[in-house]
Tab-separated table of N, CA, C and O in Angstrom:
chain	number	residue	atom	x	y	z
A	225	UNK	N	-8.339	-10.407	6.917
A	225	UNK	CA	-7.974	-9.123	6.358
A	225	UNK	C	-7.209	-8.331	7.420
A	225	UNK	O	-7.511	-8.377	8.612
A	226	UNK	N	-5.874	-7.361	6.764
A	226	UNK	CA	-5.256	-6.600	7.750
A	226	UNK	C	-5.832	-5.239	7.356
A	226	UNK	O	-6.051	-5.040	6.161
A	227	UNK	N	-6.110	-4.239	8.299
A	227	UNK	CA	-6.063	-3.149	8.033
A	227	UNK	C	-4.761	-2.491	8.467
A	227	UNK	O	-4.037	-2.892	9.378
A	228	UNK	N	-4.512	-1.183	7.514
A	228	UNK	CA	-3.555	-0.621	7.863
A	228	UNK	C	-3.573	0.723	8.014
A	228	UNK	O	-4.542	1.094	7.351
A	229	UNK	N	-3.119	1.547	8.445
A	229	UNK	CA	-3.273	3.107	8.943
A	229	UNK	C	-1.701	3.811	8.910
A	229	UNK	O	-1.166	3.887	10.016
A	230	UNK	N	-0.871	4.360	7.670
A	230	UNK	CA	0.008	5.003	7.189
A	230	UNK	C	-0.032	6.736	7.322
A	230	UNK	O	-0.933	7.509	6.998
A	231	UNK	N	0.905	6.930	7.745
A	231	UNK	CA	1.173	8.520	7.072
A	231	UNK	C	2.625	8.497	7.048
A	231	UNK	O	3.263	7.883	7.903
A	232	UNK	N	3.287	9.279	5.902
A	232	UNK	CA	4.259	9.411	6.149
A	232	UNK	C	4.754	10.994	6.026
A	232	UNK	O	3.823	11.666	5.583
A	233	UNK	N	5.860	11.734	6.269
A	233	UNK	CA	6.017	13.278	5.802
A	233	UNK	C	7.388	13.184	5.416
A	233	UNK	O	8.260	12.695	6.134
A	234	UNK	N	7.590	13.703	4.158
A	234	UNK	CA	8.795	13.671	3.706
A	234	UNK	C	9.501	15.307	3.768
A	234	UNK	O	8.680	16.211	3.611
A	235	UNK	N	11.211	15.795	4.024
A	235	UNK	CA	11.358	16.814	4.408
A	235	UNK	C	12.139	16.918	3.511
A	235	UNK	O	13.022	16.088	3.294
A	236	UNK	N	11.884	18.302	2.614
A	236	UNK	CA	13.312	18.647	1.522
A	236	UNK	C	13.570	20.266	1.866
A	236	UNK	O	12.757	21.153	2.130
A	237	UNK	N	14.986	20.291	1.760
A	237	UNK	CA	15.521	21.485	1.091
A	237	UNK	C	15.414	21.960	-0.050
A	237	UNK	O	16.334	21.387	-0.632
A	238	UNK	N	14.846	22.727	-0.911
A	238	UNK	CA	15.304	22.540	-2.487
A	238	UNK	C	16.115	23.640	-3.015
A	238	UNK	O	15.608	24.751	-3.171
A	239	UNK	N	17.412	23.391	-3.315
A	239	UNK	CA	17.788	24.386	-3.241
A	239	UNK	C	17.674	24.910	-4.736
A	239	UNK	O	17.493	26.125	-4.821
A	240	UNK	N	17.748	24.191	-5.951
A	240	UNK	CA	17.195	24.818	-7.544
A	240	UNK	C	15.954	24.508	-7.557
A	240	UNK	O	15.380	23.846	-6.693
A	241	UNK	N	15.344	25.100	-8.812
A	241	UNK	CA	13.977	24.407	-9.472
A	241	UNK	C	14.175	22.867	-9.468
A	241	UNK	O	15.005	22.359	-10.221
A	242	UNK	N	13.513	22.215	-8.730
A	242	UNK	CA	13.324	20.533	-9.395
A	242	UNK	C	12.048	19.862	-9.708
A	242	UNK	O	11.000	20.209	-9.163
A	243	UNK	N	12.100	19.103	-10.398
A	243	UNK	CA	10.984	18.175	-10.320
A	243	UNK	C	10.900	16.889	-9.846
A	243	UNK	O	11.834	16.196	-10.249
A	244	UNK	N	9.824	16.109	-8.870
A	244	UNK	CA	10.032	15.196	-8.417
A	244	UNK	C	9.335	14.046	-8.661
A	244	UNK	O	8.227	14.339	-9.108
A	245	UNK	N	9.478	13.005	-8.576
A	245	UNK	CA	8.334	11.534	-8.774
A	245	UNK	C	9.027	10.672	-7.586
A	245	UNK	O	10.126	10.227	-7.255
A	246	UNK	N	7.344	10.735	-7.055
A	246	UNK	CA	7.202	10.516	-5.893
A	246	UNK	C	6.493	8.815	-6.322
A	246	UNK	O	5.880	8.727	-7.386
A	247	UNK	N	6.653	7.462	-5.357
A	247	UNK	CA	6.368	5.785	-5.635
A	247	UNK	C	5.878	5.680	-4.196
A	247	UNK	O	6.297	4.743	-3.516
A	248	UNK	N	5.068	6.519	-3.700
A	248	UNK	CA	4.603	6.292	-2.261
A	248	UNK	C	3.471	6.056	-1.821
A	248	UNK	O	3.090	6.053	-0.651
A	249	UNK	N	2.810	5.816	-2.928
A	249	UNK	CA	1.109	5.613	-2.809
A	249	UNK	C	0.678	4.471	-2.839
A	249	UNK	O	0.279	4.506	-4.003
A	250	UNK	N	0.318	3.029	-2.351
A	250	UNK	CA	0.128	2.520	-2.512
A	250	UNK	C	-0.975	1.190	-3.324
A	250	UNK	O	-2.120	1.333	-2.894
A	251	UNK	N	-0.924	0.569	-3.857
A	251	UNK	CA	-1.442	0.514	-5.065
A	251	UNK	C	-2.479	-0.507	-4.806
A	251	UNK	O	-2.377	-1.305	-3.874
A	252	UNK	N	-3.567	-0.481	-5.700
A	252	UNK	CA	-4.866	-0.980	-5.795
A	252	UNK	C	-4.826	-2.271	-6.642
A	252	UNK	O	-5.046	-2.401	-7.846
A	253	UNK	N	-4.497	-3.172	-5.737
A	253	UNK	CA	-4.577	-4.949	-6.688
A	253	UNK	C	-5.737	-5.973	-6.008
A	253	UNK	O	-6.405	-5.778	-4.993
A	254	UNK	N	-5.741	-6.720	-6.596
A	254	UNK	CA	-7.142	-8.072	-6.176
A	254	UNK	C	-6.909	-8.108	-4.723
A	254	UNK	O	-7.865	-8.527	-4.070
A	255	UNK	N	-5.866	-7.767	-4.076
A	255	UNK	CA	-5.699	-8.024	-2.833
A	255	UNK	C	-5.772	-7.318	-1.458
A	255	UNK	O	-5.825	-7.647	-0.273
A	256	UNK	N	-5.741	-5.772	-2.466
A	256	UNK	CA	-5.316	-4.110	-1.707
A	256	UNK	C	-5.894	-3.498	-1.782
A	256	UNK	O	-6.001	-3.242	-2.982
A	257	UNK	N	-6.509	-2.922	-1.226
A	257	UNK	CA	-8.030	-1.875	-1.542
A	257	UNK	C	-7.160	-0.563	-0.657
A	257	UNK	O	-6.598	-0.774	0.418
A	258	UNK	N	-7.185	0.663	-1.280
A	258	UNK	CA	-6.812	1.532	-0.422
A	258	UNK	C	-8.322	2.540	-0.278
A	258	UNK	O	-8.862	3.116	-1.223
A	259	UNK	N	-8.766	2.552	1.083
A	259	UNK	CA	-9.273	2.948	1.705
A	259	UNK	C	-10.158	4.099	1.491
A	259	UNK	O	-11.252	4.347	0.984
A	260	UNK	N	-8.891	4.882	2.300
A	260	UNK	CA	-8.990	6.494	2.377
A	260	UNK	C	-7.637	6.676	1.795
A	260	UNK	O	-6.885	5.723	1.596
A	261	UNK	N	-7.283	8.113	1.477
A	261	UNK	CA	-5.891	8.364	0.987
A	261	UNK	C	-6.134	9.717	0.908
A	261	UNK	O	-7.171	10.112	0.375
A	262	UNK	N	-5.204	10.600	1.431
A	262	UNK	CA	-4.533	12.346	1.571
A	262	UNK	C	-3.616	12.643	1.263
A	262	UNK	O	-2.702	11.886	1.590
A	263	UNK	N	-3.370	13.457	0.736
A	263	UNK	CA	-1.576	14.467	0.236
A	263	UNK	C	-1.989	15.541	0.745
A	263	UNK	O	-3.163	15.897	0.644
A	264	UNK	N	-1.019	16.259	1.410
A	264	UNK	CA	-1.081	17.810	1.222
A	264	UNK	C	0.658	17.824	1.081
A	264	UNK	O	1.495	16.947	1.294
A	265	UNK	N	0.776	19.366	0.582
A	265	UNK	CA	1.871	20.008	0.639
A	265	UNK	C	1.765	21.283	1.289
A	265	UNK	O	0.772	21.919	1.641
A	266	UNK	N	3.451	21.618	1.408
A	266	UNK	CA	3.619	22.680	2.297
A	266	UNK	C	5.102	23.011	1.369
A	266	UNK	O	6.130	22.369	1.585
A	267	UNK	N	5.033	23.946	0.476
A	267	UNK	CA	3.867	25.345	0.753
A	267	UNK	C	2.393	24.855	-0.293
A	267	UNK	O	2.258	24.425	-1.439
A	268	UNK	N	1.594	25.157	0.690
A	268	UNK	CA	0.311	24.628	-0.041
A	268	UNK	C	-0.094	24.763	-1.907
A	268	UNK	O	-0.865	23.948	-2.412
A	269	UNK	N	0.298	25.448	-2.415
A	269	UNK	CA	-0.273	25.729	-3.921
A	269	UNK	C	0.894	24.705	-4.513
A	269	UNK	O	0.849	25.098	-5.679
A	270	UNK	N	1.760	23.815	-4.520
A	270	UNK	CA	2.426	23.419	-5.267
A	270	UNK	C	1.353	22.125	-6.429
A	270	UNK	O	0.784	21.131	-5.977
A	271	UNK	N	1.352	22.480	-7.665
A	271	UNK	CA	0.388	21.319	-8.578
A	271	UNK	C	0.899	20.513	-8.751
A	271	UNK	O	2.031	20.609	-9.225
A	272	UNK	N	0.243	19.084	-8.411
A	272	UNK	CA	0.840	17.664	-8.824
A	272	UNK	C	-0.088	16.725	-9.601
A	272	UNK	O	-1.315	16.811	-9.634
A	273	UNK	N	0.627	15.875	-10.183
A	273	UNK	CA	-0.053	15.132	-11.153
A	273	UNK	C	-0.013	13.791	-10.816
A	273	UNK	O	1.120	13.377	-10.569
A	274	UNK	N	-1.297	12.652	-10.699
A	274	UNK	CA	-0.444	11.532	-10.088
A	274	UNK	C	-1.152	10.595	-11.803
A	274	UNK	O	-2.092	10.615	-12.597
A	275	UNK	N	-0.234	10.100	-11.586
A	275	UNK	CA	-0.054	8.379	-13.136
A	275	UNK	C	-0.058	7.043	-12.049
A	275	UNK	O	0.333	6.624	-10.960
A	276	UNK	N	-0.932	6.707	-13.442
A	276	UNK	CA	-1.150	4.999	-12.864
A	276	UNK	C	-0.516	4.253	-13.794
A	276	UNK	O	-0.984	4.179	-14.930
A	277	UNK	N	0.590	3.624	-13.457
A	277	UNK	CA	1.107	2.748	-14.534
A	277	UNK	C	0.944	1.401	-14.867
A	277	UNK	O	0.965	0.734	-13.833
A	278	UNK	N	0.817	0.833	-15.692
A	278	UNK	CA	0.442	-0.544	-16.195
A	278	UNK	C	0.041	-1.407	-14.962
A	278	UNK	O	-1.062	-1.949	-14.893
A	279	UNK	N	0.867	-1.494	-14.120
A	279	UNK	CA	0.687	-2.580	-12.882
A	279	UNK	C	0.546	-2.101	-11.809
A	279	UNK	O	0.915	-2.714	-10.808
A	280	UNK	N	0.010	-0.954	-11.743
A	280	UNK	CA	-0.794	-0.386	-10.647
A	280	UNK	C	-0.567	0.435	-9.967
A	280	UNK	O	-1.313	0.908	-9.110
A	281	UNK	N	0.623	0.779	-10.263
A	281	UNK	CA	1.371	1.651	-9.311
A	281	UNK	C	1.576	3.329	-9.737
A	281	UNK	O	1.839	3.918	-10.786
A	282	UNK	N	1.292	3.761	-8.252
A	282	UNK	CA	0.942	5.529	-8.381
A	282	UNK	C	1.897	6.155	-8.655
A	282	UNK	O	2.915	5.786	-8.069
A	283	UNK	N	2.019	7.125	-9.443
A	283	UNK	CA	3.393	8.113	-9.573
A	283	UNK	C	2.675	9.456	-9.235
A	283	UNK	O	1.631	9.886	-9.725
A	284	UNK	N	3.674	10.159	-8.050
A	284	UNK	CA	3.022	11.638	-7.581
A	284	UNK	C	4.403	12.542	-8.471
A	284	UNK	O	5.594	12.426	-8.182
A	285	UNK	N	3.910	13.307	-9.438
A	285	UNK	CA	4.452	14.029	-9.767
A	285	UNK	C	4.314	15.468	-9.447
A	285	UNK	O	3.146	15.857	-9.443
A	286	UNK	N	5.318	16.453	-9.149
A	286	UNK	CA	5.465	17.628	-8.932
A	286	UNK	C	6.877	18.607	-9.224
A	286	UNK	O	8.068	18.298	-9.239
A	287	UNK	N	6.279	19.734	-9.415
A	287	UNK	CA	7.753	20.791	-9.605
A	287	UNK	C	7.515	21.540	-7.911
A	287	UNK	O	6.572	21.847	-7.182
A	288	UNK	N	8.892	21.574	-7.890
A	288	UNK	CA	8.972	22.411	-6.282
A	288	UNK	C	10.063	23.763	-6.674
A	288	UNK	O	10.911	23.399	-7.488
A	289	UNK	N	10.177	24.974	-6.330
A	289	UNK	CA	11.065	25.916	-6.286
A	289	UNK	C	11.766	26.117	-5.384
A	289	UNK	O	11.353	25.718	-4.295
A	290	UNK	N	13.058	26.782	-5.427
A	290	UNK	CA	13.614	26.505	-3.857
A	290	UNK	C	13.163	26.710	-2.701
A	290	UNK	O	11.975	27.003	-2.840
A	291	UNK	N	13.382	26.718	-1.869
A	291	UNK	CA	13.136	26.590	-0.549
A	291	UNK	C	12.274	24.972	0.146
A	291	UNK	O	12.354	23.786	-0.174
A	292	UNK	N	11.661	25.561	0.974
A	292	UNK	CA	11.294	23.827	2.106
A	292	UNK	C	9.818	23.549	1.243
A	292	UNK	O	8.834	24.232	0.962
A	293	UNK	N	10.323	21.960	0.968
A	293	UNK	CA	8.962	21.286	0.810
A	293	UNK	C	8.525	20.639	1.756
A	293	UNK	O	9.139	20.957	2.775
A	294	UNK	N	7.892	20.007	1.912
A	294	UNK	CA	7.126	18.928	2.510
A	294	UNK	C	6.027	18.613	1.951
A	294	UNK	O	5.138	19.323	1.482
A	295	UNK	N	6.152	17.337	2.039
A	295	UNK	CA	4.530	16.097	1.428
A	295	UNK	C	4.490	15.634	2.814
A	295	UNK	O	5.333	15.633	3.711
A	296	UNK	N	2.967	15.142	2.722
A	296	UNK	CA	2.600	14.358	4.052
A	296	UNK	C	2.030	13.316	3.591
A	296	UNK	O	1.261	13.951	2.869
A	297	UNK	N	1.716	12.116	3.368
A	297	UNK	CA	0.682	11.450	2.805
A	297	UNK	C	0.109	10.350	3.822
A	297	UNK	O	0.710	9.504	4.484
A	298	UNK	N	-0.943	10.579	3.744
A	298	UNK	CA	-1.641	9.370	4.910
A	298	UNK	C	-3.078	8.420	4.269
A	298	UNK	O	-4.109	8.877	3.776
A	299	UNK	N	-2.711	7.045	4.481
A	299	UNK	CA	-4.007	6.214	3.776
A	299	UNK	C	-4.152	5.015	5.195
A	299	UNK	O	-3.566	4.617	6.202
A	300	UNK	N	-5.440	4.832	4.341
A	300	UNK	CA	-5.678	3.221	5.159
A	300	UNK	C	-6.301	2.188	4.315
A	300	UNK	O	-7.420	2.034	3.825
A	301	UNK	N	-5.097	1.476	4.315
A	301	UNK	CA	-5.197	0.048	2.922
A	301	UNK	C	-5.733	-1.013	4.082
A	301	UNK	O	-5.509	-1.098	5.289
A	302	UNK	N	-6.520	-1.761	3.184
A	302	UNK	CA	-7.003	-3.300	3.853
A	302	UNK	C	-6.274	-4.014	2.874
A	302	UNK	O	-6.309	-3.575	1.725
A	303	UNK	N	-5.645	-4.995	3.106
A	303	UNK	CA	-4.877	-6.220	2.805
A	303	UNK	C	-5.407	-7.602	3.301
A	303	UNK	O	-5.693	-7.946	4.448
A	304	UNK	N	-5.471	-8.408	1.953
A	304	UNK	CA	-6.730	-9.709	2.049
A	304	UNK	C	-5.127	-10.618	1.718
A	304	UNK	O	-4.385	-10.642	0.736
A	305	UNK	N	-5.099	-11.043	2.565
A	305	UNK	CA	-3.882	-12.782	2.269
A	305	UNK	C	-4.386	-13.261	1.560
A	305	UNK	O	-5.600	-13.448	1.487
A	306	UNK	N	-3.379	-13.650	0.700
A	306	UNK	CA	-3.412	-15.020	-0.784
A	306	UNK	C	-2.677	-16.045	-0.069
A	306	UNK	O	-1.776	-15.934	0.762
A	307	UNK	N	-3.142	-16.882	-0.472
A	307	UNK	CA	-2.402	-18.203	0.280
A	307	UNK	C	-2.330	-19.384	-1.258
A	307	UNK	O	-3.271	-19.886	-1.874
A	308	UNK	N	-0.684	-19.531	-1.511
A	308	UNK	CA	-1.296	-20.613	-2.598
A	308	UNK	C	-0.561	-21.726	-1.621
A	308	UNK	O	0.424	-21.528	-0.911
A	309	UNK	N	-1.505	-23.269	-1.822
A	309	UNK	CA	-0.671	-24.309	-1.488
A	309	UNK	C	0.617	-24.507	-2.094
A	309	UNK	O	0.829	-24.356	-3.297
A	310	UNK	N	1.634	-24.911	-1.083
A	310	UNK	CA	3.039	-24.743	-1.525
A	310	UNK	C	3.224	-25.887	-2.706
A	310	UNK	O	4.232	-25.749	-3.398
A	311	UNK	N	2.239	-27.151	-3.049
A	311	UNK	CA	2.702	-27.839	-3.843
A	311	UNK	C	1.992	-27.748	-5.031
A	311	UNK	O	2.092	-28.527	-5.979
A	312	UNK	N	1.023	-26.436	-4.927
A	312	UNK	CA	1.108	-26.055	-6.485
A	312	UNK	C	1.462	-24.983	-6.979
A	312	UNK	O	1.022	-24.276	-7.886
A	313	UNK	N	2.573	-24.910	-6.075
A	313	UNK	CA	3.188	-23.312	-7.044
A	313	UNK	C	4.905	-24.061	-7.278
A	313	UNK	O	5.626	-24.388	-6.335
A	314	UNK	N	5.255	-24.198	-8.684
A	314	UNK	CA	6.192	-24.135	-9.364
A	314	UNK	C	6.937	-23.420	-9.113
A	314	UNK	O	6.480	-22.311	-8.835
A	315	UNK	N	8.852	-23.607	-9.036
A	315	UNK	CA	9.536	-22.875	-9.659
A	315	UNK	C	10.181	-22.393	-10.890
A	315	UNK	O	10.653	-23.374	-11.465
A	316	UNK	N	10.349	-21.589	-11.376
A	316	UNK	CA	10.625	-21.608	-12.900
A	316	UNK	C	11.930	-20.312	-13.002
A	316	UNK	O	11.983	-19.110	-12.742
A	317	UNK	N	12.870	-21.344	-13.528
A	317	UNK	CA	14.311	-20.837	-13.685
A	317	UNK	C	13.952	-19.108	-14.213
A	317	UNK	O	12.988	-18.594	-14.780
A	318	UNK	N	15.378	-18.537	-13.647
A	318	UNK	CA	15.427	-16.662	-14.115
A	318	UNK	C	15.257	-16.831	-15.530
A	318	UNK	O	14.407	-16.131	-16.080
A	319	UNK	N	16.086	-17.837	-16.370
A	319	UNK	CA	16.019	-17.267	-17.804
A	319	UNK	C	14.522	-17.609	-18.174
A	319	UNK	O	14.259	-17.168	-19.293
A	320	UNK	N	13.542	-18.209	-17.622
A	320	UNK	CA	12.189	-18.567	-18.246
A	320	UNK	C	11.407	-17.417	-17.468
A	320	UNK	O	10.207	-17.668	-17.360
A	321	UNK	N	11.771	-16.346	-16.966
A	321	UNK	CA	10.193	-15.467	-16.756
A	321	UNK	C	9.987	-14.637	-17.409
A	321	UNK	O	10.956	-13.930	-17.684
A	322	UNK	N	8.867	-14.334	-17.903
A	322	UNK	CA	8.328	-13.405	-18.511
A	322	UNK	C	8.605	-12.145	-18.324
A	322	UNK	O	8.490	-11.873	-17.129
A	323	UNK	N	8.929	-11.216	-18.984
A	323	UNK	CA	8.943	-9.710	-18.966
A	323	UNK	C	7.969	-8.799	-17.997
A	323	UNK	O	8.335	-7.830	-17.332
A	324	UNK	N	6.483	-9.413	-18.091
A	324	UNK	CA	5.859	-8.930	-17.489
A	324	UNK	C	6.069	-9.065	-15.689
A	324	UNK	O	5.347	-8.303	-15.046
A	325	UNK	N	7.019	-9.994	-14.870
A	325	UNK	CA	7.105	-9.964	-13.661
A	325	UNK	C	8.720	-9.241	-13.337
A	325	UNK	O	9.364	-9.002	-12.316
A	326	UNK	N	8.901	-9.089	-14.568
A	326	UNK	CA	10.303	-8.568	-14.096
A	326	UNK	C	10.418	-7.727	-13.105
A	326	UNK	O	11.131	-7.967	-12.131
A	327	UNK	N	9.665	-6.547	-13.257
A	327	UNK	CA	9.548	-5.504	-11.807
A	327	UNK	C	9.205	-5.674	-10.472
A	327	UNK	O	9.390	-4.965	-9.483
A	328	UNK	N	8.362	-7.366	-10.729
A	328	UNK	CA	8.151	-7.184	-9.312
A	328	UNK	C	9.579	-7.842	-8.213
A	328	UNK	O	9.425	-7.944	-6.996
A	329	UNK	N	10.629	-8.147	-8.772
A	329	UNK	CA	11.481	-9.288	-8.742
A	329	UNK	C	12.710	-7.827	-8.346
A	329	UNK	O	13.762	-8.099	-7.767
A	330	UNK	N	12.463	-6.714	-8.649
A	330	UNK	CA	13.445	-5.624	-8.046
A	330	UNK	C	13.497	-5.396	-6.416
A	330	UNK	O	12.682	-5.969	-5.693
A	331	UNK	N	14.203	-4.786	-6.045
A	331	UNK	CA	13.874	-4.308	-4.355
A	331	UNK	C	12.684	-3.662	-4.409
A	331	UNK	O	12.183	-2.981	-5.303
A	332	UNK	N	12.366	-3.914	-3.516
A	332	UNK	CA	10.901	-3.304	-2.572
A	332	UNK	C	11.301	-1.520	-2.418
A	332	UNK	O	12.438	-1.092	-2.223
A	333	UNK	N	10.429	-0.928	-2.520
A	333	UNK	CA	10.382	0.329	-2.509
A	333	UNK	C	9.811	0.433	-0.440
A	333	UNK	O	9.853	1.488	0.193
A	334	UNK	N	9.439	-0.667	0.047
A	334	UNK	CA	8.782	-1.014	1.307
A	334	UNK	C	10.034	-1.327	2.386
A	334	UNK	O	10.181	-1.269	3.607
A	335	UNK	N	10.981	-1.753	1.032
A	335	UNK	CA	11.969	-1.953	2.508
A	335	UNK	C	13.125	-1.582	3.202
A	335	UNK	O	13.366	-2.067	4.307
């Protein structure tokens, strides 16, 4: 098992009303246990809403008004390695996958 120890702080200007959705939380699978986990904002009273979507993944939603935001978010995920033997995992052509892996097959939000 890896442990891991994250924070990150994100810095905005805002200069209209916006709303934002935030993909920075990391997500809870057979493999990922997140820990501990914190948000704050600055300016402190801003309300956010977070969604869990089908495959696990956090959405931080919020409205910000102009001026400076900042999010901070800090967790500590343990990560358990999967190991499949290489001669029983198949390849299976693009036009044969299922709908359901399509997303994971996009860029990494990690990299």
């Amino acid at each position: 098992m890896v442990r891991f120890d994250l924070t990150i702080q994100l810095d905005y200007n805002v200069i209209t009303p916006s709303d934002f959705v935030f993909n920075i939380q990391p997500a809870q699978t057979a493999h990922q246990s997140v820990v501990w986990d914190a948000l704050s904002t600055m300016p402190p009273n801003i309300a956010w809403n977070e969604d869990l979507d089908p495959y696990g993944n956090r959405h931080l939603r919020l409205h910000a008004d102009p001026g400076k935001l900042s999010l901070t978010y800090g967790a500590i995920v343990d990560v358990r390695h999967h190991f499949d033997i290489p001669a029983d995992v198949h390849e299976t052509p693009v036009s044969e996958l299922p709908s359901a892996v399509m997303p994971y097959i996009y860029p990494s939000r990690f990299c």
